[in-house]
Amino acid sequence: LAGTVRMVEVRMEATEEDRLTTVVVVLAGTVRMVEVRMEATEEDRLTTVVVVLAGTVRMVEVRMEATEEDRLTTVVVVLAGTVRMVEVRMEATEEDRLTTVVVVLAGTVRMVEVRMEATEEDRLTTVVVVLAGTVRMVEVRMEATEEDRLTTVVVVLAGTVRMVEVRMEATEEDRLTTVVVVLAGTVRMVEVRMEATEEDRLTTVVVVLAGTVRMVEVRMEATEEDRLTTVVVVLAGTVRMVEVRMKATEEDRLTTVVVVVRLVTIQTTEVRTDLIVEGKPPGLVNLVRAQQNVRVLSVHLFIAHCPLANLPHHRMGQGLR
């Protein structure tokens, strides 16, 4: 055709179970391909279609597994000279249903994705919505069992995605909650994780101070024998970390305090001192005061027989401030 070879190829395997057909057609002096592949078995059907629109290859692809339990469908459509995809995936078993939908709005791909596991015990739903020409995501995940509930919500505020994520396991023993809040046009995160069992409690708090995320993280294992607490505090506009780890067994008590001190005199000398004292934490303050000529990066203080409950209210905190 038109001085060159144009190929139209058809291949057929006409077995009882399988049929495979490939067609390549010629349009407007170039090769335009329409390819159809079919496996016509009793259980599975797979079809791929590539069509030609406006001088270029536009693809509409449909894949179907038509078994009794599962159905998987993918559709790619053409809008306004470009490929616009609408993809739907469905597993239509008795217990589970999974659906993904990608829609086209205003010349670009706008995605609304919904995933559902409709079992008797569990339900998982993800929704992505379109607002004001961009993808705005509201994602909700729920496991609606009798014991556990897990919910994640992402909301849209002021033209951007603002995320409020709450995760809850509402069992009798355990509760896990994560909250991300929006303050002053940006995402400010307050994350609280709690395992409210009789023996263990784990809490993490991230707070916002002065327009940036300031983290105060507290981790507590309130068993009869062990207590582990980590505190990260904010001092003078930056994150200053005070980490306290305590194993409050009857025999051993170990506390590690790591303090970052920023002094007027900045030198490269790094001081790491391990102290074994019998008494109270002001020994750390005395150590810091004794090192006025160097920059103290970290101090590891090991204190014997110092109850953890007394540390947060001790005058060591005043000395650090």
XYZ file of C-alpha atoms in Angstrom:
321
model
C 0.000 0.000 0.000
C 1.218 3.461 -0.899
C 4.666 2.251 -1.848
C 5.400 0.282 1.332
C 4.325 -3.016 2.776
C 1.351 -2.775 5.091
C 0.712 -5.830 7.167
C -2.597 -7.363 8.159
C -1.841 -10.424 10.218
C -4.459 -12.794 11.604
C -3.423 -15.794 13.681
C -5.940 -18.275 14.929
C -5.463 -21.352 17.112
C -8.882 -23.004 16.892
C -8.501 -25.587 19.568
C -11.536 -26.590 21.522
C -10.542 -24.511 24.501
C -8.365 -21.647 23.280
C -8.687 -19.058 20.547
C -6.022 -16.455 19.926
C -6.526 -13.778 17.275
C -4.182 -10.941 16.354
C -5.160 -8.301 13.797
C -2.882 -5.559 12.505
C -4.579 -3.052 10.188
C -3.342 -0.239 8.004
C -4.723 3.270 8.260
C -3.523 6.433 6.529
C -0.157 5.166 5.421
C 1.008 3.826 8.787
C 0.427 0.651 10.691
C -2.517 0.909 13.054
C -2.913 -2.037 15.315
C -6.102 -3.561 16.605
C -5.111 -6.581 18.642
C -7.649 -8.951 20.161
C -6.544 -11.894 22.266
C -9.120 -14.329 23.522
C -8.714 -17.436 25.656
C -12.196 -18.906 25.483
C -11.814 -21.570 28.114
C -14.731 -22.417 30.314
C -13.287 -20.526 33.248
C -11.124 -17.709 31.887
C -11.587 -15.048 29.267
C -8.887 -12.540 28.442
C -9.551 -9.826 25.868
C -7.235 -7.021 24.769
C -8.392 -4.390 22.282
C -6.210 -1.640 20.828
C -8.087 0.854 18.637
C -7.000 3.688 16.381
C -8.271 7.228 16.808
C -7.153 10.380 15.017
C -3.993 8.987 13.506
C -2.508 7.514 16.657
C -3.035 4.332 18.558
C -5.687 4.677 21.248
C -5.960 1.741 23.550
C -9.064 0.281 25.101
C -7.976 -2.755 27.061
C -10.459 -5.075 28.723
C -9.290 -8.083 30.732
C -11.874 -10.444 32.099
C -11.439 -13.587 34.189
C -14.974 -14.916 34.188
C -14.583 -17.669 36.719
C -17.450 -18.431 39.020
C -15.774 -16.675 41.916
C -13.564 -13.935 40.475
C -14.054 -11.205 37.932
C -11.286 -8.795 36.977
C -12.003 -6.015 34.496
C -9.678 -3.264 33.279
C -10.929 -0.589 30.892
C -8.797 2.124 29.307
C -10.797 4.676 27.298
C -9.826 7.496 24.979
C -11.004 11.058 25.482
C -9.940 14.185 23.619
C -7.018 12.637 21.787
C -5.286 11.135 24.782
C -5.725 7.960 26.739
C -8.132 8.383 29.643
C -8.256 5.435 31.938
C -11.263 4.030 33.732
C -10.100 0.944 35.559
C -12.515 -1.316 37.399
C -11.318 -4.393 39.240
C -13.883 -6.666 40.803
C -13.472 -9.889 42.757
C -17.091 -10.992 42.994
C -16.659 -13.835 45.406
C -19.319 -14.437 47.994
C -17.215 -12.908 50.716
C -14.947 -10.315 49.094
C -15.524 -7.472 46.688
C -12.693 -5.260 45.452
C -13.521 -2.353 43.141
C -11.181 0.285 41.739
C -12.538 3.103 39.600
C -10.473 5.758 37.842
C -12.575 8.448 36.160
C -11.782 11.282 33.792
C -12.697 14.880 34.540
C -11.763 17.994 32.581
C -9.199 16.374 30.323
C -7.132 14.717 33.007
C -7.436 11.537 34.968
C -9.412 12.016 38.163
C -9.366 9.012 40.385
C -12.158 7.707 42.572
C -10.954 4.485 44.086
C -13.205 2.327 46.239
C -11.981 -0.914 47.751
C -14.438 -3.042 49.652
C -14.007 -6.369 51.400
C -17.629 -7.156 52.212
C -17.077 -10.113 54.456
C -19.296 -10.554 57.452
C -16.589 -9.384 59.794
C -14.383 -6.969 57.845
C -15.079 -3.964 55.681
C -12.308 -1.997 54.010
C -13.248 1.092 52.010
C -10.960 3.577 50.289
C -12.432 6.613 48.549
C -10.484 9.158 46.522
C -12.617 12.084 45.372
C -12.054 14.973 42.997
C -12.475 18.576 44.086
C -11.730 21.719 42.103
C -9.844 20.073 39.284
C -7.396 18.116 41.365
C -7.534 14.858 43.200
C -8.741 15.327 46.763
C -8.496 12.214 48.806
C -10.872 11.084 51.509
C -9.737 7.661 52.596
C -11.708 5.629 55.110
C -10.612 2.184 56.168
C -12.844 0.236 58.487
C -12.517 -3.234 59.932
C -15.967 -3.620 61.470
C -15.353 -6.735 63.445
C -16.875 -7.060 66.863
C -13.566 -6.386 68.528
C -11.556 -4.164 66.176
C -12.291 -0.952 64.347
C -9.705 0.774 62.182
C -10.638 4.089 60.577
C -8.458 6.394 58.493
C -9.860 9.706 57.266
C -8.075 12.122 54.952
C -9.980 15.375 54.475
C -9.591 18.353 52.180
C -9.227 21.868 53.522
C -8.558 25.062 51.573
C -7.693 23.450 48.272
C -5.093 21.035 49.538
C -5.225 17.673 51.181
C -5.430 17.986 54.939
C -5.115 14.728 56.714
C -6.910 13.687 59.856
C -6.054 10.084 60.470
C -7.651 8.154 63.294
C -6.837 4.532 63.902
C -8.715 2.726 66.623
C -8.575 -0.861 67.773
C -11.544 -0.935 70.128
C -10.899 -4.278 71.701
C -11.511 -4.691 75.385
C -7.817 -4.624 76.116
C -6.157 -2.516 73.414
C -6.836 0.908 71.984
C -4.624 2.504 69.335
C -5.453 6.028 68.189
C -3.545 8.239 65.768
C -4.728 11.780 65.074
C -3.200 14.142 62.523
C -4.717 17.625 62.662
C -4.448 20.719 60.505
C -3.323 24.034 61.932
C -2.687 27.286 60.078
C -2.818 25.902 56.575
C -0.386 23.073 57.027
C -0.606 19.622 58.456
C 0.154 19.625 62.152
C 0.426 16.227 63.631
C -0.760 15.145 67.034
C -0.216 11.433 67.270
C -1.387 9.469 70.279
C -0.924 5.732 70.508
C -2.350 3.915 73.484
C -2.416 0.248 74.345
C -4.754 0.252 77.339
C -4.117 -3.252 78.516
C -3.936 -3.926 82.218
C -0.189 -4.290 82.070
C 1.062 -2.134 79.190
C 0.439 1.435 78.141
C 2.203 3.057 75.190
C 1.535 6.718 74.464
C 3.140 8.900 71.800
C 2.261 12.587 71.545
C 3.487 14.958 68.857
C 2.460 18.560 69.469
C 2.674 21.768 67.482
C 4.453 24.829 68.831
C 5.042 28.148 67.068
C 4.063 27.071 63.609
C 6.206 23.987 63.354
C 5.878 20.464 64.580
C 7.382 20.050 68.018
C 7.501 16.542 69.235
C 6.865 15.355 72.753
C 7.023 11.597 72.720
C 6.235 9.563 75.802
C 6.417 5.793 75.784
C 5.392 3.902 78.879
C 5.278 0.186 79.588
C 3.452 0.119 82.909
C 4.049 -3.468 83.798
C 4.725 -4.348 87.409
C 8.391 -4.892 86.709
C 9.382 -2.636 83.807
C 8.769 0.993 82.979
C 10.172 2.602 79.834
C 9.620 6.302 79.177
C 11.013 8.448 76.387
C 10.409 12.196 76.421
C 11.422 14.592 73.659
C 10.840 18.221 74.628
C 11.099 21.539 72.817
C 13.343 24.283 74.153
C 14.121 27.656 72.557
C 12.524 26.987 69.208
C 14.256 23.740 68.418
C 13.717 20.191 69.446
C 15.683 19.387 72.575
C 15.646 15.777 73.520
C 15.488 14.445 77.046
C 15.308 10.695 76.876
C 14.672 8.731 80.039
C 14.664 4.958 80.057
C 13.848 3.170 83.274
C 13.654 -0.490 84.141
C 11.945 -0.295 87.523
C 12.518 -3.829 88.636
C 13.007 -4.522 92.305
C 16.712 -5.093 91.844
C 17.833 -2.835 89.008
C 16.923 0.699 88.046
C 18.620 2.204 85.039
C 17.932 5.723 83.797
C 19.558 7.242 80.717
C 19.193 10.955 80.088
C 20.424 12.407 76.822
C 20.457 16.201 76.844
C 21.366 18.498 73.982
C 22.755 21.768 75.332
C 23.437 24.671 73.039
C 25.898 27.063 74.657
C 27.142 30.428 73.504
C 30.646 29.066 72.969
C 30.546 26.624 70.062
C 33.462 24.253 69.791
C 33.941 20.885 68.164
C 34.779 19.118 71.399
C 32.293 16.373 72.188
C 31.919 15.348 75.805
C 30.331 12.047 76.689
C 30.456 11.199 80.347
C 29.104 8.124 82.059
C 28.323 8.726 85.705
C 27.344 6.272 88.374
C 25.836 8.206 91.237
C 23.705 7.466 94.218
C 21.225 10.256 94.624
C 19.324 12.631 92.463
C 19.560 13.926 88.903
C 21.104 17.348 89.733
C 24.421 15.628 89.169
C 23.665 16.014 85.486
C 23.091 19.741 85.868
C 26.367 20.101 87.726
C 28.102 18.239 84.916
C 26.649 20.554 82.297
C 27.595 23.635 84.291
C 31.130 22.343 84.637
C 31.507 22.123 80.868
C 30.892 25.733 79.946
C 33.799 25.881 77.501
C 32.662 23.095 75.216
C 29.543 22.094 73.389
C 27.913 19.187 75.157
C 26.308 16.985 72.552
C 25.103 14.179 74.742
C 25.345 13.074 78.332
C 24.533 9.564 79.440
C 23.669 9.517 83.123
C 23.164 6.243 84.892
C 21.326 6.611 88.177
C 20.841 3.798 90.634
C 17.636 3.563 92.675
C 15.862 6.642 91.356
C 12.109 6.171 90.913
C 10.898 7.179 87.487
C 7.871 8.963 88.847
C 10.057 11.554 90.520
C 11.964 12.543 87.402
C 9.401 14.654 85.541
C 8.771 16.823 88.590
C 12.352 17.046 89.730
C 14.318 20.285 89.717
C 16.554 18.808 87.014
C 13.958 20.067 84.575
C 14.285 23.587 85.941
C 18.042 23.369 85.691
C 17.817 22.324 82.056
C 15.542 25.219 81.243
